[in-house]
Amino acid sequence: MSEPKIVTVPKPEILILEFGSQHTGEIVRCLRDLGHSSFVLKPEEAERWLEHNDVRCIIGSGGMKSVYDDDAPLLPEIILDKRVPYFGICYGMQILIHYLGGRVEKGQPEYARANVVTSDSPLFLGLGVRQEVWMSHADSVTFLPSGFRAIATSAETGHIAGIAHKNGKWSGVQFHPEVERTPGGMVMLKNLVENVARCKPNIERGLSLEAIRGQFVAEVGAECAIIGFSGGVDSTTLAKVADEYMGDRLRAITIDGGHLREGEIDEIKRHAQTAGVQLKIIDASEEMVAAIAKTTDSEAKRAIFSRIYERIFTEQAREFAGGREVVILQATLAPDRIESGKTGGAKIKSHHNVGLTFGGLSQLHPFGSLYKDEVRKLARELGLPKSVSNRPPFPGPGNFLRVVGITVTREALSVVQWAEARTREVLKRSRVYRDISQLVVATLGRATGVKGDAPVYGYIIAVRGVRTRDFMTVAGVEFSQQMQRKLKKLLGEHPLITQVGFFPMDKPPGTTEFE
Ligand code: XMP
């Protein structure tokens, strides 16, 4: 391996106001991919910071509040006095319009793909008049203050979808250009920062393996480390980066809580070997299943899983360290932190390895600002096989989250495990699996059926495939009628499966997993 390079980041020219969105990190990521560094401040922090500092462009994120809520984030007034462009996304646009005396109205929510008709604006340079965009909002702008005009309207509803002021400084859109499901979004952001705000690219585009290695070496410090290892792309890639630097001062730990898929332990072993790390598998299934079975609430299950996970990791780290200074490595990604409510937006669901303390031991999350597709790219650059770089994710608490609404039992887990393995085989054979970013096979409860003239109180199996790059927004996959019939027949052969259904819901409004 070549000497890691310590990368110094130039002064960012773009300030992002965090109004409480799930997608703020994606704005940072889009800008990073365009070669621009940026930084995020809460509105009150920005107000203070801008008193003594300047930037070239300010972007206001979306947010979960209505401008009429008592605790709605405020627009930092100082941005109106600055000569630099302000561009509001969703809430970031609504708050500007509300502040300047326009009208924002409740009602007519949209959480879906939409088309907008754009008009002449530097923001849409190089793009067609009709653009597919992603909408996720409850309130809408219905009246513009003087000096503003609509630069985009919704093709379906005619609602205002983009605005600009004649001063050329203030603009905004109701949709989310920063998400994967707005295909022209990157062009819009590039137009904004490079043509409107005249920022010059100041960092390497996207992510570099060298920078990740350099950052790892600079931050790891401790004499030895243990890494939580699920065999997925995130932990295998991190293990490989860590192994290059730490060698046998690193140990990978897998907890088998009885929550894994068929064949998973063998795959975990293979991937540990590929990454070159020594692996220790701990069977905690008895304790885990008994503890998880105490509740059917998804957040309570996650909390129980996290508590046991944290305790075992702390014990293992202390044992491996044997008095040396140790750090716990976690391959947490940006969406895990965002959805756990750690970055300013609402908590959607907690992730098992976010917010743990490990008894005060130090921990490092080197991929904490990366998205899944960025980690896949690192895996390819590290020469890891496709079974690692393309591997669809599986949540930490695994099948515990795929027994939905009923008590988790060994029986329910084994039915889900069987159904998932058979579904995966069929989809792989038909090549549909290639187009699926994550396959979710869960039970949604019990249902009475009849098999061989006898009643069976069996399980309802839900099959769900999603397509996505970064897992922040996903498109539900519609299986063909023929595929649905095939899976219904096959899964119905299990003595305890009495219903099978398909769930191609998008995220939002759904999420990838059911829980
Ligand atoms: P959702 O269901 O939130 O999932 O749309 C997004 C991605 O995150 C995975 N996921 C988890 N991963 N611990 C994890 O390590 C968790 O608690 C957890 N919950 C969801 C999920 O499988 C998907 O890839």
XYZ file of C-alpha atoms and ligand atoms in Angstrom:
539
model
C 0.000 0.000 0.000
C 1.271 3.503 -0.808
C 1.899 6.013 2.011
C -1.432 7.498 3.053
C -1.831 11.118 2.126
C -3.200 13.522 4.751
C -5.751 15.623 2.940
C -6.342 19.225 3.941
C -9.788 20.512 3.110
C -9.973 24.043 1.652
C -12.251 26.694 3.145
C -15.778 25.809 2.053
C -17.646 28.392 0.005
C -21.099 26.930 0.466
C -23.080 27.091 3.690
C -26.018 24.751 4.158
C -28.684 25.742 6.657
C -29.985 22.700 8.509
C -33.735 23.183 8.886
C -34.218 19.575 10.062
C -34.227 17.466 6.913
C -33.468 13.807 6.216
C -31.654 14.934 3.074
C -29.133 17.551 4.214
C -26.305 15.023 3.987
C -27.260 14.363 0.376
C -26.816 18.074 -0.421
C -23.272 17.850 1.031
C -22.700 14.646 -0.909
C -23.959 16.093 -4.246
C -21.672 19.098 -3.782
C -18.759 16.787 -2.897
C -19.415 14.834 -6.125
C -19.342 18.144 -8.020
C -15.998 19.041 -6.405
C -17.285 21.633 -3.889
C -16.740 21.524 -0.148
C -19.581 22.760 2.020
C -20.512 22.916 5.680
C -23.733 22.680 7.647
C -24.953 25.007 10.393
C -28.234 25.289 12.275
C -30.053 28.586 11.515
C -29.133 30.202 14.856
C -25.476 29.168 14.455
C -25.500 30.553 10.895
C -26.903 33.872 12.080
C -23.918 34.286 14.446
C -21.334 32.885 12.040
C -22.403 35.131 9.167
C -21.952 38.247 11.316
C -18.191 37.831 10.971
C -17.740 35.543 7.962
C -18.712 35.267 4.344
C -19.514 32.498 1.903
C -20.393 32.495 -1.775
C -23.643 30.545 -1.589
C -26.229 29.605 1.044
C -28.575 26.659 0.656
C -31.548 26.182 2.994
C -32.436 22.508 3.493
C -35.877 20.957 3.719
C -37.374 20.306 7.128
C -40.085 18.407 8.948
C -41.902 21.458 10.387
C -44.540 23.715 8.946
C -43.643 27.413 8.902
C -46.705 27.843 11.197
C -45.414 25.514 13.936
C -44.439 27.260 17.179
C -41.057 25.590 17.101
C -40.445 26.007 13.353
C -36.812 26.864 12.557
C -36.416 30.550 11.719
C -34.813 32.066 8.658
C -31.557 33.745 9.728
C -32.411 37.323 8.726
C -28.800 38.140 8.028
C -28.879 36.065 4.823
C -31.227 38.647 3.272
C -28.617 41.367 3.800
C -25.816 39.341 2.290
C -25.032 39.760 -1.348
C -24.667 36.032 -1.962
C -27.374 33.775 -3.428
C -29.772 31.980 -1.105
C -31.428 28.846 -2.512
C -34.184 27.183 -0.484
C -35.188 23.553 -0.850
C -38.741 22.610 0.244
C -39.001 24.115 3.778
C -35.981 26.284 2.896
C -38.078 27.845 0.130
C -41.322 28.030 2.128
C -39.691 29.861 5.046
C -38.219 32.461 2.671
C -41.594 33.094 1.044
C -43.377 33.140 4.410
C -40.826 35.579 5.798
C -41.123 37.945 2.842
C -44.913 38.101 3.028
C -46.032 35.428 0.544
C -48.490 32.658 1.377
C -47.698 29.121 2.465
C -50.764 26.902 2.861
C -51.385 23.611 4.552
C -52.914 20.733 2.668
C -52.388 18.957 -0.643
C -49.397 16.941 0.545
C -47.252 15.096 -1.995
C -44.882 12.260 -1.155
C -44.125 10.933 -4.576
C -42.431 11.286 -7.893
C -43.826 14.208 -9.870
C -43.175 16.115 -13.056
C -42.538 19.828 -13.188
C -42.623 22.238 -16.078
C -39.716 24.641 -15.836
C -39.360 28.088 -17.324
C -36.386 30.188 -18.254
C -33.988 30.194 -15.296
C -30.222 29.692 -14.925
C -31.040 26.885 -12.502
C -32.423 24.687 -15.287
C -29.746 25.408 -17.870
C -29.020 22.330 -19.975
C -32.184 20.543 -18.827
C -35.433 19.866 -20.695
C -38.566 21.866 -19.937
C -40.241 18.884 -18.268
C -38.338 17.410 -15.340
C -39.026 14.364 -13.193
C -38.557 15.329 -9.539
C -39.130 13.956 -6.033
C -41.670 15.736 -3.840
C -42.010 15.177 -0.100
C -44.013 17.988 1.489
C -47.213 18.775 3.355
C -47.432 22.583 2.883
C -47.297 24.472 -0.407
C -46.459 28.003 -1.529
C -49.634 29.501 -3.016
C -48.857 33.197 -3.339
C -45.565 34.901 -4.116
C -44.412 38.174 -2.566
C -43.603 41.040 -4.923
C -40.481 40.626 -7.002
C -40.825 36.827 -7.206
C -41.949 34.683 -10.129
C -42.599 30.958 -10.486
C -39.814 29.237 -12.398
C -41.364 25.758 -12.158
C -44.879 24.440 -11.739
C -46.130 20.957 -11.062
C -47.331 19.344 -14.305
C -50.008 17.374 -12.455
C -51.424 19.987 -10.068
C -50.217 23.329 -11.427
C -48.775 24.182 -7.982
C -45.731 26.385 -7.625
C -42.656 24.136 -7.679
C -39.849 26.680 -8.083
C -39.410 30.395 -7.429
C -36.907 33.152 -8.152
C -36.622 36.813 -7.212
C -35.810 39.452 -9.789
C -32.719 40.412 -7.744
C -31.167 37.167 -9.053
C -30.155 36.297 -5.472
C -33.093 34.417 -3.974
C -34.527 31.254 -5.434
C -35.877 27.901 -4.356
C -37.669 24.713 -5.292
C -40.449 22.752 -3.647
C -38.941 19.404 -4.699
C -35.647 17.807 -3.658
C -32.871 18.202 -6.261
C -30.421 16.518 -3.877
C -32.092 13.098 -3.886
C -31.376 10.240 -6.226
C -34.953 10.252 -7.506
C -34.613 13.715 -9.069
C -32.492 12.735 -12.093
C -31.697 16.336 -13.132
C -30.947 17.432 -9.548
C -27.169 17.357 -9.885
C -27.333 19.622 -12.947
C -29.546 22.064 -11.026
C -27.127 22.151 -8.080
C -24.153 22.565 -10.400
C -25.949 25.440 -12.159
C -26.670 27.020 -8.791
C -23.196 26.867 -7.305
C -21.117 27.352 -10.442
C -23.242 29.623 -12.662
C -25.356 31.569 -10.165
C -22.987 31.699 -7.161
C -19.779 31.486 -9.212
C -18.079 28.981 -6.889
C -15.081 27.165 -8.335
C -14.647 23.442 -7.594
C -12.171 23.283 -4.703
C -11.896 19.616 -3.719
C -11.348 16.332 -5.495
C -14.655 15.160 -6.951
C -16.374 12.450 -4.944
C -14.500 10.235 -2.638
C -10.947 9.016 -2.807
C -9.627 5.828 -1.294
C -6.401 7.647 -0.462
C -8.302 10.270 1.521
C -10.219 7.576 3.413
C -6.990 5.720 4.209
C -5.302 8.958 5.285
C -8.200 9.907 7.507
C -8.291 6.432 9.054
C -4.595 6.514 9.908
C -4.892 10.033 11.296
C -7.848 9.184 13.528
C -7.366 5.617 14.692
C -4.699 6.303 17.295
C -5.202 3.225 19.511
C -2.845 0.241 19.679
C -5.507 -2.255 18.664
C -9.075 -2.356 17.399
C -12.097 -4.565 17.107
C -14.604 -4.162 14.330
C -18.277 -5.093 14.216
C -18.405 -7.420 11.236
C -21.628 -8.365 9.432
C -19.932 -9.461 6.209
C -21.809 -6.716 4.361
C -20.150 -4.237 2.051
C -19.717 -1.586 4.758
C -17.998 -3.651 7.446
C -15.981 -5.751 4.975
C -14.658 -2.619 3.251
C -13.825 -0.946 6.552
C -12.172 -4.145 7.789
C -9.997 -4.180 4.669
C -8.945 -0.527 5.126
C -8.249 -1.165 8.824
C -6.393 -4.418 8.153
C -3.993 -2.721 5.733
C -2.862 -0.489 8.565
C -3.362 -2.620 11.675
C -2.813 -6.244 10.605
C -3.108 -8.579 13.581
C -3.811 -5.673 15.918
C -7.349 -5.910 14.492
C -10.071 -8.438 15.296
C -13.483 -8.754 13.662
C -16.468 -9.776 15.779
C -19.765 -11.213 14.537
C -22.643 -11.779 16.894
C -24.947 -14.591 15.861
C -28.119 -13.627 17.640
C -30.318 -16.124 15.785
C -31.348 -13.282 13.502
C -29.334 -14.108 10.393
C -30.366 -15.410 6.986
C -29.772 -18.911 5.651
C -26.100 -19.397 4.735
C -25.116 -16.049 6.256
C -22.480 -17.320 8.708
C -20.600 -19.056 5.872
C -20.692 -15.888 3.803
C -19.468 -13.822 6.770
C -16.512 -16.226 7.160
C -15.692 -15.976 3.446
C -15.826 -12.180 3.491
C -13.633 -11.980 6.612
C -11.097 -14.118 4.814
C -11.298 -11.876 1.748
C -10.694 -8.791 3.892
C -7.825 -10.605 5.611
C -9.166 -10.173 9.153
C -9.261 -12.658 11.991
C -12.886 -13.320 12.860
C -14.517 -14.365 16.110
C -18.162 -15.449 15.978
C -20.106 -15.260 19.193
C -23.284 -17.277 19.572
C -25.644 -15.115 21.603
C -28.823 -16.529 20.100
C -30.301 -17.912 23.294
C -29.998 -14.633 25.172
C -31.010 -12.524 22.157
C -34.140 -14.435 21.135
C -35.363 -14.674 24.736
C -34.831 -10.934 25.281
C -36.328 -9.819 21.959
C -39.366 -12.067 22.507
C -40.405 -9.798 25.403
C -41.753 -7.143 23.040
C -43.332 -6.695 19.628
C -42.508 -3.001 19.419
C -39.891 -2.322 16.746
C -37.999 0.411 18.613
C -38.004 -1.690 21.809
C -36.578 -4.635 19.822
C -33.855 -2.393 18.423
C -33.060 -1.116 21.920
C -32.747 -4.660 23.297
C -30.586 -5.714 20.364
C -28.353 -2.661 20.791
C -27.940 -3.222 24.533
C -26.766 -6.822 24.121
C -24.632 -5.893 21.101
C -22.959 -3.104 23.076
C -22.296 -5.295 26.105
C -20.757 -8.118 24.065
C -18.602 -5.698 22.079
C -17.354 -3.986 25.201
C -16.422 -7.358 26.762
C -14.743 -8.525 23.557
C -12.803 -5.296 23.119
C -11.470 -5.444 26.672
C -10.540 -9.101 26.303
C -8.743 -8.575 22.971
C -6.967 -5.457 24.204
C -5.598 -7.160 27.310
C -4.609 -3.786 28.745
C -3.663 -2.121 25.446
C -5.493 0.958 24.266
C -8.384 -0.227 22.073
C -10.848 1.384 19.689
C -14.144 -0.058 18.478
C -14.620 0.377 14.730
C -18.136 0.564 13.359
C -19.003 0.762 9.671
C -21.928 3.098 10.301
C -22.988 5.040 7.184
C -24.556 8.486 6.838
C -28.146 7.164 6.402
C -27.855 5.224 9.690
C -26.940 8.406 11.577
C -29.492 10.524 9.699
C -32.378 8.095 10.286
C -31.400 7.708 13.933
C -32.010 11.460 14.288
C -28.365 12.301 15.006
C -27.879 14.944 12.327
C -30.703 17.417 12.847
C -33.700 15.702 11.222
C -36.412 13.572 12.797
C -35.651 10.102 14.119
C -37.201 7.654 11.671
C -35.853 4.529 13.372
C -32.832 3.928 15.531
C -29.968 1.948 14.071
C -28.362 -0.651 16.277
C -24.832 0.778 16.248
C -25.606 4.496 16.518
C -25.437 6.316 19.842
C -23.771 3.540 21.881
C -21.127 4.267 24.521
C -19.331 0.875 24.826
C -18.612 1.482 28.499
C -16.575 4.566 27.696
C -14.196 2.826 25.250
C -13.278 4.928 22.258
C -15.106 4.282 19.000
C -14.608 5.370 15.436
C -17.093 5.519 12.569
C -14.825 6.259 9.566
C -17.682 5.907 7.029
C -20.098 8.077 9.022
C -20.574 10.605 6.232
C -20.630 8.137 3.322
C -23.515 6.617 1.386
C -23.871 3.013 0.293
C -22.819 3.560 -3.324
C -19.690 5.400 -2.186
C -18.704 2.425 -0.038
C -19.376 0.086 -2.972
C -16.941 2.181 -5.000
C -14.290 1.927 -2.257
C -14.809 -1.848 -2.142
C -14.173 -2.080 -5.888
C -11.077 0.091 -5.621
C -9.764 -2.129 -2.836
C -10.150 -5.116 -5.147
C -12.808 -6.811 -3.031
C -14.915 -9.352 -4.982
C -18.361 -8.554 -6.374
C -19.973 -10.710 -3.690
C -18.825 -7.936 -1.312
C -19.084 -4.781 -3.427
C -22.570 -5.617 -4.783
C -23.972 -7.243 -1.671
C -27.509 -6.084 -0.831
C -27.737 -4.821 2.751
C -29.339 -6.628 5.655
C -30.182 -4.607 8.778
C -28.125 -5.185 11.931
C -31.024 -6.653 13.933
C -31.808 -8.780 10.855
C -34.803 -11.102 11.007
C -35.830 -9.716 14.404
C -37.153 -6.771 12.379
C -38.758 -9.114 9.884
C -41.127 -10.694 12.375
C -43.580 -7.811 12.432
C -46.395 -7.275 14.917
C -46.121 -10.710 16.575
C -43.772 -12.202 19.163
C -40.375 -13.219 17.826
C -40.030 -16.978 18.273
C -37.565 -19.521 16.906
C -40.442 -20.838 14.785
C -41.272 -17.447 13.246
C -37.572 -16.798 12.608
C -37.123 -20.109 10.863
C -40.203 -19.561 8.653
C -38.862 -16.131 7.608
C -35.395 -17.579 7.055
C -36.784 -20.334 4.850
C -39.037 -17.969 2.882
C -36.227 -15.480 2.277
C -33.807 -18.148 1.053
C -36.338 -19.674 -1.364
C -37.405 -16.240 -2.661
C -33.791 -15.212 -3.161
C -33.061 -18.436 -5.113
C -36.016 -17.908 -7.453
C -35.235 -14.235 -8.030
C -31.572 -15.024 -8.662
C -32.442 -17.693 -11.213
C -34.754 -15.332 -13.088
C -32.142 -12.533 -12.901
C -34.687 -10.198 -11.282
C -32.383 -10.188 -8.250
C -29.792 -8.189 -10.189
C -32.167 -5.215 -10.310
C -32.994 -5.377 -6.611
C -30.924 -3.343 -4.178
C -32.470 -5.000 -1.129
C -34.804 -7.928 -0.721
C -37.044 -7.934 2.340
C -38.950 -11.085 3.231
C -40.856 -10.756 6.472
C -43.839 -12.137 8.290
C -46.567 -9.608 9.028
C -48.477 -11.844 11.442
C -50.564 -14.995 11.501
C -53.420 -16.125 9.310
C -55.630 -19.187 9.238
C -55.215 -21.429 6.243
C -56.126 -24.921 5.167
C -53.619 -27.537 4.066
C -54.580 -31.093 3.196
C -58.118 -30.430 4.488
C -56.776 -29.468 7.915
C -56.696 -25.988 9.419
C -53.311 -24.317 9.869
C -52.727 -21.164 11.869
C -49.764 -20.118 9.782
C -47.745 -17.031 8.860
C -48.396 -14.152 6.464
C -45.279 -13.659 4.357
C -44.529 -10.291 2.797
C -42.088 -10.006 -0.089
C -40.623 -6.657 -0.955
C -37.838 -5.653 -3.349
C -36.497 -2.119 -3.623
C -34.230 -0.331 -6.033
C -31.942 2.465 -4.855
C -28.382 3.682 -4.902
C -28.088 5.405 -1.541
C -31.082 4.027 0.426
C -32.301 7.521 1.355
C -35.120 7.225 -1.162
C -36.107 3.904 -2.723
C -38.362 2.725 -5.541
C -40.480 -0.335 -4.818
C -40.006 -3.099 -7.403
C -43.160 -4.442 -9.066
C -42.799 -8.194 -9.653
C -44.455 -9.589 -12.783
C -47.740 -11.501 -12.330
C -45.894 -14.636 -13.353
C -43.214 -14.104 -10.694
C -45.834 -13.409 -8.044
C -47.696 -16.635 -8.932
C -44.459 -18.620 -8.832
C -43.469 -17.274 -5.412
C -46.976 -17.718 -3.987
C -46.983 -21.353 -5.036
C -43.466 -22.050 -3.792
C -43.815 -20.298 -0.435
C -47.253 -21.815 0.095
C -45.593 -25.247 0.132
C -44.183 -24.513 3.590
C -46.455 -26.161 6.181
C -46.688 -22.928 8.161
C -47.128 -20.310 5.420
C -50.762 -19.505 4.693
C -50.634 -16.088 2.997
C -48.145 -14.385 0.683
C -48.259 -10.729 -0.371
C -46.100 -8.277 -2.315
C -45.263 -4.748 -1.159
C -43.740 -2.494 -3.811
C -44.145 0.729 -1.792
C -41.635 3.537 -2.346
C -39.616 5.253 0.391
C -40.925 7.740 1.284
C -43.670 7.239 2.317
C -42.582 3.696 3.281
C -39.120 2.656 4.433
C -36.975 -0.151 3.063
C -37.713 -2.518 5.914
C -41.142 -2.866 7.505
C -39.799 -1.991 10.962
P -34.854 1.707 6.113
O -35.716 0.551 6.459
O -34.603 2.620 7.254
O -33.437 1.065 5.799
O -35.287 2.399 4.876
C -32.379 1.726 5.178
C -31.219 0.782 5.174
O -30.694 0.618 6.500
C -30.806 -0.724 6.921
N -31.218 -0.723 8.306
C -30.439 -0.984 9.332
N -29.173 -1.304 9.366
N -29.273 -1.434 11.717
C -28.589 -1.536 10.553
O -27.403 -1.852 10.569
C -30.548 -1.114 11.773
O -31.117 -1.019 12.830
C -31.153 -0.883 10.506
N -32.377 -0.551 10.150
C -32.381 -0.461 8.799
C -31.849 -1.329 6.039
O -31.711 -2.702 5.949
C -31.597 -0.594 4.728
O -30.554 -1.143 4.003
